[in-house]
Short mmCIF file of C-alpha atoms in Angstrom, two decimals:
data_model
loop_
_atom_site.label_atom_id
_atom_site.label_comp_id
_atom_site.label_asym_id
_atom_site.label_seq_id
_atom_site.Cartn_x
_atom_site.Cartn_y
_atom_site.Cartn_z
CA PHE K 23 8.39 17.68 -5.74
CA PRO K 24 6.22 20.97 -6.65
CA TYR K 25 3.35 19.93 -4.13
CA LEU K 26 5.23 19.42 -1.11
CA PRO K 27 4.53 21.93 1.96
CA CYS K 28 6.93 24.48 2.16
CA ILE K 29 7.49 27.38 4.95
CA GLU K 30 6.33 30.87 4.25
CA VAL K 31 8.72 33.27 5.57
CA GLY K 32 9.01 37.10 5.38
CA THR K 33 6.32 39.67 3.90
CA LYS K 34 6.95 39.02 0.68
CA LYS K 35 6.20 35.18 0.67
CA ASN K 36 9.38 33.47 0.39
CA TYR K 37 9.09 29.76 0.35
CA ILE K 38 11.65 27.44 1.68
CA PRO K 39 11.53 23.54 1.73
CA LEU K 40 10.90 21.82 5.55
CA GLU K 41 13.53 19.50 5.31
CA VAL K 42 16.25 22.66 5.12
CA CYS K 43 15.00 24.16 7.89
CA VAL K 44 15.54 23.85 11.80
CA VAL K 45 13.53 25.11 14.86
CA LEU K 46 15.69 27.17 17.38
CA ASP K 47 15.53 26.44 20.89
CA GLY K 48 13.90 28.73 23.13
CA GLN K 49 11.10 29.79 20.43
CA HIS K 50 7.59 31.11 21.99
CA CYS K 51 4.67 28.65 21.24
CA ARG K 52 1.48 30.24 21.20
CA GLN K 53 -0.57 26.96 21.39
CA LYS K 54 -2.38 26.37 24.52
CA LEU K 55 -0.18 23.78 27.00
CA ASP K 56 -1.53 20.31 27.94
CA GLU K 57 -2.62 19.34 31.57
CA ASN K 58 1.00 18.28 32.34
CA GLN K 59 2.81 21.14 30.43
CA THR K 60 0.67 23.40 32.88
CA ALA K 61 1.65 21.28 35.91
CA THR K 62 5.53 21.81 35.25
CA VAL K 63 5.31 25.18 34.36
CA VAL K 64 3.52 25.79 37.78
CA LYS K 65 5.85 23.89 39.57
CA LYS K 66 8.86 25.72 37.89
CA ALA K 67 7.58 28.96 38.55
CA ALA K 68 6.63 28.24 42.47
CA VAL K 69 9.55 29.95 43.74
CA PRO K 70 9.71 30.95 47.71
CA PRO K 71 9.81 34.67 48.30
CA ALA K 72 13.40 34.78 49.51
CA GLU K 73 14.79 32.66 46.89
CA ARG K 74 12.56 34.73 43.94
CA PHE K 75 13.99 38.13 45.41
CA GLN K 76 17.67 36.46 45.31
CA ASN K 77 17.19 35.77 42.06
CA ILE K 78 15.92 39.18 41.02
CA GLN K 79 19.28 40.52 42.64
CA GLY K 80 21.33 38.49 41.17
CA ALA K 81 19.98 39.33 37.55
CA VAL K 82 20.36 43.21 38.38
CA GLN K 83 23.73 42.62 39.28
CA ASP K 84 24.62 40.77 36.33
CA CYS K 85 22.80 43.08 34.09
CA ILE K 86 25.18 46.25 36.15
CA LYS K 87 28.33 43.97 35.33
CA ASN K 88 27.74 43.50 31.75
CA ASN K 89 26.75 47.35 30.90
CA LYS K 90 29.32 49.05 33.53
CA GLU K 91 30.83 51.02 30.79
CA TYR K 92 27.87 52.39 29.40
CA LEU K 93 26.06 53.09 32.69
CA ASP K 94 29.42 54.72 34.18
CA HIS K 95 29.66 56.90 31.09
CA PHE K 96 25.77 58.11 31.47
CA GLY K 97 26.40 58.59 35.22
CA ILE K 98 23.58 55.96 36.01
CA HIS K 99 23.56 54.41 39.30
CA ILE K 100 21.42 51.04 39.62
CA SER K 101 20.56 49.79 43.22
CA THR K 102 20.67 46.40 43.64
CA ASP K 103 18.44 46.53 46.41
CA PRO K 104 14.51 46.15 46.84
CA VAL K 105 12.60 48.82 47.70
CA LYS K 106 11.48 49.14 51.41
CA VAL K 107 7.89 50.03 51.87
CA GLN K 108 5.69 50.48 55.25
CA ALA K 109 3.05 47.90 55.18
CA ARG K 110 0.47 47.33 57.67
CA VAL K 111 -1.60 43.88 58.56
CA LEU K 112 -5.26 44.09 58.56
CA PRO K 113 -7.03 41.99 61.40
CA ALA K 114 -9.03 39.11 59.84
CA PRO K 115 -12.43 39.48 60.29
CA ASP K 116 -14.60 37.16 62.09
CA VAL K 117 -16.64 34.93 60.03
CA LEU K 118 -20.34 34.57 61.48
CA TYR K 119 -22.14 31.29 61.10
CA LYS K 120 -25.70 30.42 62.73
CA ASN K 121 -26.72 32.40 65.67
CA ASN K 122 -23.91 35.01 64.68
CA VAL K 123 -21.61 32.23 66.13
CA PRO K 124 -17.91 33.67 64.94
CA VAL K 125 -15.44 32.19 64.01
CA SER K 126 -11.84 33.31 63.82
CA PRO K 127 -9.90 32.91 60.63
CA ARG K 128 -5.90 31.87 61.22
CA ASN K 129 -3.35 32.20 58.36
CA GLY K 130 -6.45 32.62 56.03
CA ALA K 131 -8.77 29.42 56.94
CA TRP K 132 -10.96 28.24 59.61
CA GLU K 133 -12.90 25.34 60.82
CA ILE K 134 -16.47 24.96 60.04
CA GLN K 135 -17.03 21.42 61.88
CA GLY K 136 -19.30 22.17 64.68
CA THR K 137 -20.83 25.07 63.08
CA GLU K 138 -23.96 25.19 61.23
CA PHE K 139 -24.36 27.26 58.24
CA TYR K 140 -25.82 31.03 58.67
CA GLN K 141 -28.83 30.16 56.32
CA PRO K 142 -28.98 26.54 55.60
CA ALA K 143 -31.13 25.25 52.84
CA ASN K 144 -33.09 22.23 52.24
CA MET K 145 -32.25 19.25 50.01
CA THR K 146 -35.40 16.99 50.11
CA LYS K 147 -35.55 16.01 46.35
CA TRP K 148 -32.15 15.23 44.92
CA SER K 149 -30.65 12.18 43.14
CA VAL K 150 -27.30 10.36 42.09
CA LEU K 151 -26.21 9.44 38.75
CA SER K 152 -23.35 7.62 38.38
CA LEU K 153 -21.46 7.92 34.55
CA CYS K 154 -18.53 6.11 35.77
CA ASN K 155 -17.82 2.16 35.23
CA THR K 156 -19.17 0.18 38.39
CA ARG K 157 -15.43 -1.60 38.52
CA PHE K 158 -13.91 1.82 39.14
CA CYS K 159 -16.94 3.30 41.22
CA PRO K 160 -18.81 0.40 42.84
CA ARG K 161 -22.52 1.10 44.06
CA PRO K 162 -21.19 0.53 47.86
CA ALA K 163 -18.73 3.73 47.71
CA ILE K 164 -21.71 6.02 46.28
CA GLU K 165 -23.77 4.61 49.17
CA LYS K 166 -21.27 5.56 51.83
CA PHE K 167 -20.75 8.61 50.19
CA VAL K 168 -24.53 9.55 49.99
CA SER K 169 -24.62 8.27 53.89
CA MET K 170 -21.95 11.07 54.62
CA VAL K 171 -23.94 13.53 52.50
CA ILE K 172 -26.83 13.30 54.57
CA SER K 173 -25.01 13.09 57.99
CA HIS K 174 -22.61 16.02 57.51
CA GLY K 175 -25.36 17.98 56.05
CA LYS K 176 -27.61 17.83 58.87
CA LYS K 177 -24.68 18.41 61.67
CA LEU K 178 -24.09 21.74 59.06
CA GLY K 179 -28.00 22.43 59.71
CA MET K 180 -29.18 21.52 56.49
CA SER K 181 -32.48 19.20 56.16
CA VAL K 182 -31.61 16.47 53.69
CA GLU K 183 -33.49 13.49 53.02
CA PRO K 184 -32.19 10.56 51.52
CA PRO K 185 -32.20 10.62 47.39
CA GLN K 186 -34.98 9.71 45.44
CA ALA K 187 -32.55 7.45 43.26
CA ILE K 188 -29.00 6.11 42.77
CA LYS K 189 -28.65 5.16 39.33
CA GLU K 190 -25.94 4.11 37.12
CA CYS K 191 -26.07 5.70 33.40
CA GLY K 192 -23.74 4.65 30.49
CA GLN K 193 -21.56 6.94 29.00
CA ASN K 194 -23.38 6.22 25.45
CA ASN K 195 -26.40 7.78 26.64
CA ARG K 196 -26.98 11.20 25.92
CA LEU K 197 -27.22 13.36 29.10
CA LEU K 198 -29.45 15.85 27.69
CA ASN K 199 -32.40 12.63 27.84
CA VAL K 200 -30.93 11.12 31.10
CA LEU K 201 -31.25 14.68 33.28
CA ARG K 202 -34.92 15.32 31.40
CA LYS K 203 -36.09 12.02 32.40
CA GLU K 204 -34.65 12.45 35.72
CA LYS K 205 -37.07 15.70 36.32
CA GLU K 206 -40.06 14.24 34.87
CA THR K 207 -39.68 11.16 37.21
CA ILE K 208 -39.06 13.41 40.34
CA PRO K 209 -41.25 16.16 40.67
CA GLY K 210 -39.50 19.25 42.57
CA LEU K 211 -36.14 18.00 41.52
CA GLN K 212 -33.48 20.12 43.15
CA ILE K 213 -30.47 18.86 42.25
CA VAL K 214 -28.63 15.79 40.81
CA PHE K 215 -25.14 14.60 42.29
CA VAL K 216 -23.32 13.31 39.01
CA VAL K 217 -20.25 11.05 39.45
CA VAL K 218 -17.98 11.61 36.64
CA VAL K 219 -14.29 10.40 35.74
CA ASN K 220 -11.54 12.91 36.46
CA LYS K 221 -11.48 15.90 33.71
CA SER K 222 -14.78 14.51 32.26
CA PRO K 223 -15.25 15.12 28.42
CA PHE K 224 -18.98 15.60 29.58
CA TYR K 225 -18.54 18.19 31.95
CA ASN K 226 -19.46 20.85 29.41
CA GLU K 227 -22.39 18.79 27.99
CA LEU K 228 -23.74 18.11 31.66
CA LYS K 229 -23.62 21.80 32.40
CA SER K 230 -25.07 23.02 29.27
CA ALA K 231 -28.46 20.39 29.22
CA GLY K 232 -28.38 21.08 33.15
CA GLU K 233 -28.71 25.04 33.27
CA THR K 234 -29.81 26.04 29.57
CA GLU K 235 -32.09 23.24 28.56
CA ILE K 236 -33.65 21.30 31.48
CA GLY K 237 -33.42 23.94 34.45
CA VAL K 238 -32.07 21.43 36.85
CA MET K 239 -28.82 22.13 39.32
CA THR K 240 -26.23 19.55 38.96
CA GLN K 241 -22.73 18.86 41.31
CA CYS K 242 -20.16 16.66 40.05
CA VAL K 243 -17.94 14.58 42.03
CA THR K 244 -15.12 12.37 40.51
CA ASP K 245 -14.88 8.85 40.92
CA LYS K 246 -11.61 9.15 42.73
CA SER K 247 -13.25 11.55 45.51
CA ILE K 248 -15.56 8.68 46.16
CA THR K 249 -13.54 5.67 45.97
CA ASN K 250 -10.28 7.39 47.68
CA LYS K 251 -10.81 10.47 49.28
CA CYS K 252 -14.20 10.52 50.94
CA ASN K 253 -13.40 12.07 54.09
CA PRO K 254 -15.46 14.73 56.17
CA MET K 255 -13.72 17.76 54.78
CA LEU K 256 -14.28 16.58 51.17
CA VAL K 257 -17.76 16.15 52.04
CA ASN K 258 -18.31 19.55 53.95
CA ASN K 259 -16.23 21.43 50.91
CA ILE K 260 -19.08 19.84 48.04
CA LEU K 261 -21.68 20.91 50.96
CA GLN K 262 -21.01 24.22 50.98
CA LYS K 263 -21.35 24.63 47.19
CA VAL K 264 -24.55 22.71 47.43
CA ASN K 265 -25.88 24.95 50.20
CA ALA K 266 -24.98 28.28 48.00
CA LYS K 267 -26.56 26.45 44.98
CA LEU K 268 -29.71 25.72 46.62
CA GLY K 269 -30.40 29.23 48.05
CA GLY K 270 -28.63 29.16 51.45
CA VAL K 271 -26.13 31.22 53.08
CA ASN K 272 -22.68 29.66 54.26
CA ASN K 273 -21.39 32.21 56.20
CA THR K 274 -21.21 36.27 56.43
CA ILE K 275 -19.21 39.07 58.19
CA PRO K 276 -19.92 41.52 61.00
CA LYS K 277 -21.61 44.86 60.03
CA SER K 278 -18.39 46.78 61.81
CA VAL K 279 -16.07 45.09 58.42
CA LYS K 280 -18.90 45.94 55.88
CA SER K 281 -18.63 49.87 56.16
CA VAL K 282 -21.32 52.31 57.12
CA ILE K 283 -22.67 52.35 53.44
CA PHE K 284 -24.28 49.21 54.39
CA SER K 285 -26.60 50.70 56.68
CA LYS K 286 -28.88 51.34 53.74
CA PRO K 287 -29.16 48.74 50.92
CA VAL K 288 -26.28 48.21 48.73
CA ILE K 289 -25.45 45.88 45.80
CA VAL K 290 -21.56 44.61 45.37
CA MET K 291 -21.20 44.00 41.38
CA GLY K 292 -18.33 42.24 40.18
CA ALA K 293 -17.28 41.80 36.28
CA ASP K 294 -15.17 40.03 34.03
CA VAL K 295 -14.44 38.96 30.53
CA THR K 296 -12.75 35.70 29.14
CA HIS K 297 -11.30 35.51 25.55
CA PRO K 298 -10.93 32.58 23.11
CA GLY K 299 -7.34 30.81 23.95
CA ALA K 300 -4.67 30.08 21.51
CA LYS K 301 -5.92 28.63 18.28
CA GLU K 302 -9.46 28.77 19.28
CA PHE K 303 -10.71 30.85 16.33
CA ASN K 304 -14.46 30.00 16.46
CA ARG K 305 -15.01 30.55 19.68
CA PRO K 306 -16.19 34.08 21.12
CA SER K 307 -15.09 36.61 24.24
CA ILE K 308 -17.62 36.48 26.95
CA ALA K 309 -18.60 39.04 29.48
CA ALA K 310 -20.25 38.54 32.79
CA VAL K 311 -21.42 40.59 35.47
CA VAL K 312 -22.35 39.52 38.99
CA ALA K 313 -24.37 41.17 41.69
CA SER K 314 -24.87 40.58 45.21
CA THR K 315 -29.08 40.32 46.35
CA ASP K 316 -29.05 40.08 49.95
CA PRO K 317 -27.96 42.38 52.94
CA PHE K 318 -24.84 39.56 53.59
CA ALA K 319 -23.46 40.09 50.20
CA PHE K 320 -23.11 36.17 50.22
CA ARG K 321 -25.83 35.51 47.27
CA TYR K 322 -25.18 36.62 44.07
CA ILE K 323 -26.82 36.26 40.49
CA THR K 324 -25.59 36.60 36.92
CA ALA K 325 -26.02 38.03 33.71
CA PHE K 326 -23.87 37.12 30.73
CA ARG K 327 -23.18 38.39 27.03
CA ILE K 328 -21.24 37.75 23.79
CA GLN K 329 -18.92 40.12 22.93
CA LYS K 330 -20.17 41.28 19.54
CA GLN K 331 -17.53 43.69 18.38
CA ASN K 332 -14.96 40.39 19.10
CA MET K 333 -16.83 38.59 16.40
CA GLU K 334 -16.99 41.62 14.01
CA VAL K 335 -12.89 42.14 14.13
CA LYS K 336 -11.65 39.10 15.57
CA ALA K 337 -9.91 40.97 18.24
CA ARG K 338 -9.74 40.90 22.00
CA VAL K 339 -12.61 43.53 23.25
CA GLU K 340 -12.43 43.95 27.14
CA ILE K 341 -14.85 46.59 27.31
CA ILE K 342 -18.16 45.25 28.18
CA GLU K 343 -20.57 46.22 25.50
CA ASP K 344 -24.06 45.51 26.71
CA MET K 345 -23.44 46.98 30.21
CA LYS K 346 -26.43 48.91 30.57
CA ASN K 347 -28.65 45.99 29.85
CA ILE K 348 -27.04 43.90 32.21
CA ALA K 349 -26.50 46.46 34.66
CA LYS K 350 -30.66 46.82 34.47
CA GLU K 351 -31.20 43.28 34.44
CA LEU K 352 -29.12 42.80 37.97
CA LEU K 353 -30.68 45.90 39.34
CA LEU K 354 -34.12 44.43 38.71
CA GLY K 355 -32.61 41.41 39.88
CA PHE K 356 -31.98 42.97 43.22
CA TYR K 357 -35.08 44.99 43.23
CA ASN K 358 -37.20 41.82 42.86
CA ALA K 359 -35.24 39.95 45.86
CA ASN K 360 -35.31 42.77 48.26
CA ASN K 361 -39.46 43.25 48.46
CA GLN K 362 -39.18 45.94 45.54
CA ILE K 363 -36.14 47.94 47.55
CA ARG K 364 -33.89 49.50 45.44
CA PRO K 365 -30.07 50.00 46.30
CA HIS K 366 -28.90 53.34 47.60
CA LYS K 367 -25.03 52.47 46.68
CA ILE K 368 -23.26 50.54 44.21
CA LEU K 369 -19.59 48.76 44.78
CA PHE K 370 -18.32 47.79 41.49
CA TYR K 371 -15.19 45.68 41.14
CA ARG K 372 -14.05 45.37 37.69
CA ASP K 373 -11.45 42.49 36.88
CA GLY K 374 -9.45 42.31 33.59
CA VAL K 375 -8.77 45.95 32.81
CA SER K 376 -5.22 47.48 32.47
CA GLU K 377 -4.57 51.30 32.74
CA SER K 378 -4.35 52.28 29.26
CA GLN K 379 -7.99 50.75 29.33
CA PHE K 380 -8.96 52.86 32.58
CA ARG K 381 -10.33 55.62 30.72
CA GLN K 382 -12.44 53.50 28.14
CA VAL K 383 -13.99 51.91 31.15
CA LEU K 384 -15.01 54.78 32.75
CA ASP K 385 -16.46 56.78 29.46
CA HIS K 386 -18.44 53.29 28.89
CA GLU K 387 -19.05 50.95 31.28
CA LEU K 388 -19.69 53.69 34.54
CA ALA K 389 -21.79 55.83 32.16
CA ALA K 390 -23.80 52.67 31.14
CA ILE K 391 -24.65 51.95 34.85
CA ARG K 392 -25.83 55.23 35.51
CA ALA K 393 -28.15 55.50 32.18
CA ALA K 394 -29.40 52.01 33.23
CA CYS K 395 -30.13 53.38 36.91
CA MET K 396 -32.06 56.35 34.96
CA GLU K 397 -34.20 53.98 32.64
CA LEU K 398 -35.12 51.88 35.88
CA GLU K 399 -36.63 55.25 37.15
CA PRO K 400 -35.56 58.84 36.42
CA GLY K 401 -33.67 60.90 39.01
CA TYR K 402 -32.66 57.52 40.33
CA GLU K 403 -28.74 58.05 41.24
CA PRO K 404 -27.04 55.68 43.54
CA GLY K 405 -23.57 56.66 44.69
CA ILE K 406 -21.25 54.36 42.52
CA THR K 407 -17.65 53.39 43.76
CA PHE K 408 -16.00 51.62 40.88
CA LEU K 409 -12.38 49.91 41.30
CA THR K 410 -10.62 47.95 39.24
CA VAL K 411 -8.70 44.30 40.57
CA GLN K 412 -5.34 43.60 38.81
CA LYS K 413 -3.42 40.29 39.31
CA ARG K 414 -1.72 40.34 36.41
CA HIS K 415 1.19 42.82 37.51
CA HIS K 416 5.03 42.12 38.40
CA THR K 417 5.11 43.75 41.83
CA ARG K 418 6.02 40.84 44.70
CA PHE K 419 6.51 41.72 48.26
CA MET K 420 8.13 39.80 51.03
CA PRO K 421 8.78 40.37 54.86
CA GLU K 422 11.98 42.33 55.83
CA ASN K 423 12.30 40.11 58.58
CA ARG K 424 11.68 36.14 57.92
CA ARG K 425 10.05 35.59 61.33
CA ASP K 426 7.19 37.83 60.48
CA GLY K 427 6.73 35.71 56.87
CA CYS K 428 3.55 33.15 57.05
CA GLY K 429 4.04 29.28 56.43
CA LYS K 430 6.92 27.41 55.18
CA SER K 431 7.23 29.54 51.98
CA GLY K 432 7.81 32.69 54.46
CA ASN K 433 5.28 34.80 52.28
CA ILE K 434 3.52 38.02 53.69
CA PRO K 435 0.69 37.20 55.99
CA PRO K 436 -3.23 37.82 55.01
CA GLY K 437 -4.46 41.23 55.04
CA THR K 438 -1.02 42.84 54.12
CA THR K 439 -1.92 46.14 52.95
CA ILE K 440 0.30 48.58 51.03
CA ASP K 441 -0.70 52.03 49.89
CA THR K 442 2.43 54.14 49.65
CA THR K 443 5.76 54.39 48.28
CA VAL K 444 5.12 51.96 45.02
CA THR K 445 1.40 53.11 44.76
CA HIS K 446 0.30 56.59 42.67
CA PRO K 447 1.65 59.22 44.26
CA VAL K 448 -2.02 61.13 43.91
CA ASP K 449 -4.67 58.53 42.80
CA PHE K 450 -6.25 56.38 45.16
CA ASP K 451 -4.93 52.68 44.91
CA PHE K 452 -3.75 50.12 47.11
CA PHE K 453 -2.05 46.53 47.08
CA LEU K 454 -3.63 43.97 49.09
CA CYS K 455 -2.88 40.14 49.81
CA SER K 456 -5.66 38.70 51.01
CA HIS K 457 -4.82 34.91 50.91
CA PHE K 458 -2.45 32.58 52.55
CA GLY K 459 0.53 31.51 50.02
CA ILE K 460 0.78 28.08 50.12
CA GLN K 461 3.71 27.86 47.47
CA GLY K 462 5.49 30.15 45.59
CA THR K 463 5.74 33.82 45.99
CA SER K 464 2.33 35.51 47.11
CA ARG K 465 0.69 37.78 44.24
CA PRO K 466 -1.34 40.74 45.96
CA ALA K 467 -4.09 41.95 44.04
CA HIS K 468 -3.31 45.69 42.78
CA TYR K 469 -6.63 47.80 43.52
CA TYR K 470 -7.42 51.21 41.69
CA VAL K 471 -10.22 52.93 42.71
CA LEU K 472 -11.56 54.95 39.15
CA TRP K 473 -14.48 56.51 40.50
CA ASP K 474 -16.00 56.93 44.24
CA ASP K 475 -19.38 58.88 44.69
CA ASN K 476 -19.31 57.55 48.22
CA GLU K 477 -16.23 59.21 49.68
CA PHE K 478 -14.86 56.17 50.88
CA THR K 479 -11.44 56.25 53.36
CA ALA K 480 -8.54 54.28 52.33
CA ASP K 481 -9.00 52.13 55.80
CA ALA K 482 -12.88 51.57 55.23
CA LEU K 483 -12.16 50.47 51.84
CA GLN K 484 -9.45 48.09 52.38
CA LYS K 485 -11.60 46.55 55.30
CA LEU K 486 -14.36 46.03 53.43
CA THR K 487 -12.51 44.52 50.48
CA PHE K 488 -10.57 42.26 52.79
CA GLY K 489 -13.93 40.90 54.50
CA LEU K 490 -15.16 40.29 51.08
CA CYS K 491 -12.55 37.74 50.63
CA HIS K 492 -13.80 35.90 52.90
CA THR K 493 -17.21 34.97 52.11
CA TYR K 494 -16.19 32.76 48.86
CA ALA K 495 -18.86 29.67 48.78
CA ARG K 496 -16.50 27.14 47.62
CA CYS K 497 -14.21 26.56 51.05
CA ALA K 498 -13.63 27.61 54.47
CA ARG K 499 -10.65 30.35 53.30
CA SER K 500 -9.83 33.86 52.35
CA VAL K 501 -8.95 33.86 48.52
CA SER K 502 -7.11 36.09 46.66
CA ILE K 503 -9.69 38.48 45.28
CA PRO K 504 -13.14 39.77 46.49
CA VAL K 505 -15.60 36.95 45.80
CA PRO K 506 -17.78 39.14 43.37
CA VAL K 507 -14.51 38.86 41.11
CA TYR K 508 -14.10 35.30 41.66
CA TYR K 509 -17.74 34.80 41.01
CA ALA K 510 -17.62 36.90 37.58
CA HIS K 511 -14.62 35.09 36.31
CA HIS K 512 -16.74 31.58 37.28
CA ALA K 513 -19.36 33.03 35.09
CA THR K 514 -17.59 33.62 32.39
CA GLN K 515 -16.07 29.48 32.58
CA ARG K 516 -19.66 28.33 32.80
CA ALA K 517 -20.90 30.25 29.48
CA LYS K 518 -17.55 29.01 27.89
CA CYS K 519 -18.82 25.44 28.80
CA TYR K 520 -22.26 26.02 27.27
CA VAL K 521 -20.51 27.38 24.33
CA ASP K 522 -18.14 24.77 23.76
CA ALA K 523 -20.79 22.10 24.46
CA ARG K 524 -22.96 23.56 21.76
CA SER K 525 -20.18 24.58 19.38
CA ASP K 526 -18.82 21.14 19.58
CA ILE K 527 -22.38 19.73 18.02
CA TYR K 528 -21.98 22.30 15.66
CA ASP K 529 -18.49 21.64 14.47
CA SER K 530 -18.88 18.26 13.93
CA ALA K 531 -22.17 18.50 12.04
CA GLY K 532 -20.32 19.94 9.49
CA SER K 533 -21.79 23.62 10.02
CA SER K 534 -18.27 25.38 10.55
CA SER K 535 -15.47 25.63 8.44
CA GLY K 536 -12.30 27.00 8.46
CA GLY K 537 -12.38 28.36 12.15
CA THR K 538 -15.50 30.63 11.54
CA LEU K 539 -17.17 31.80 14.45
CA PRO K 540 -21.05 30.33 14.77
CA SER K 541 -23.87 33.05 14.16
CA MET K 542 -24.69 35.85 16.90
CA ASP K 543 -28.51 33.94 17.33
CA PHE K 544 -26.59 30.62 17.95
CA LEU K 545 -24.56 31.87 20.75
CA ASP K 546 -27.18 34.03 21.92
CA ALA K 547 -28.84 30.92 22.22
CA ALA K 548 -26.29 28.62 23.95
CA ILE K 549 -25.61 31.15 26.85
CA SER K 550 -29.43 31.24 27.54
CA VAL K 551 -30.04 29.80 30.93
CA GLN K 552 -33.55 28.51 32.12
CA SER K 553 -35.45 30.53 34.15
CA LEU K 554 -35.00 28.32 37.30
CA MET K 555 -31.50 29.31 37.44
CA LYS K 556 -31.59 33.19 36.80
CA GLY K 557 -31.91 33.49 40.79
CA ALA K 558 -29.70 30.91 41.79
CA MET K 559 -25.59 30.53 42.27
CA PHE K 560 -25.47 27.75 39.57
CA PHE K 561 -21.88 28.78 38.75
CA VAL K 562 -20.13 28.09 42.21
#
């Protein structure tokens, strides 16, 4: 059978028939896991800290036992006890709502019922569009949800009018045409609530159509949320996102937390790069940077770019290539949003960089930001503090005394900071766990200061960083990394939605074959948002 497929083995291209081969157990699978597999892995890996440390100690003891002869011969002694470190718990900052009403977080969370947004937005021109079968999401359920949005929005200080329309739309209709008609029908349309099935295949198309082609904001709500989970907590969470999208400010943190550098205008920036997953040969890497535009460090704008070098060498490129133009675009956005006032300081959080790339980041990205400032105005040299945020590491902590733990799992409490023993002896770095670990063992973020013109003390930078974990627009919780980093990640994912939506059409048209990337012009057009979106937080 000369035409039956064989397995290629080794560098010399030896071919072996499939039927005589066996796949050994425990092989590494480089394909993307499906939803059920991912859930299984997450559940299996969610081990409480006490159990995790016990497992590690057991593994070390087994290693010592199995290699005792060699260890004794070389005089090597391995301790089975974890390293003890001195830690301190930063006090959680009050979160300020309208009229500077303070709310005190407890275990990294707080209630927003009984408060009003710091700066509530108006929602007077909006509509509801259902893409679901009316059998699974009937109109009365949608009307009940709309009623709750109106009543809870008013309780949170928003000015909410009844929707201009509630419509059912068949899934066979192209979303681009549906949204365009909606915008033409309703002058001044601010946002469209779109009811979708869970894990909707239309999500990418919806976001791409609304934000890159039509210029209208959308808010997705699943049918199950409306029919099964329509409660005040769910509606409040949705309204937090909507208020941010429409230009409002949900909350802020006190001036005492923001450090003295906020006495003059400061721009807070976050950056991330997303890479294609396994087997996604026809997708590019995408870089995104976000920047604050208000004194509260709550509102952010974004700019994203396709990584061109990734397309040429087909390898992951972490350094943001067009950083100078991105920085200019965002600095101009701050300038225009603040009555032509330039920021005096830049605080830059960079995600996704390993230690081996620190020098590259400084040489390219920091230099690009400085060049952007000089191009905007000769002699313009704001002080820059540039630090990386790392979550992909293997350092874990647990309280020495179980009673000092937080919640059922016994994790370290939010605000736990470690800057001795397990940090660099000379450089400025620290670990900060800013979130409440609901399950498994909390993974602290590792912050490494690569450059600091602003001469932060360790206390001031740790306090500010912890404070920036409390202004996340999606929920009333402190999150595991500062919001500019979180938003940069969301922005890369949103740009990926645009690329996927356009590329699916591109691929189905037969324009791409063999896993080749679309052209650079095609990709740049795919991630170019409408002008109405550029000053908005459409990515939350």
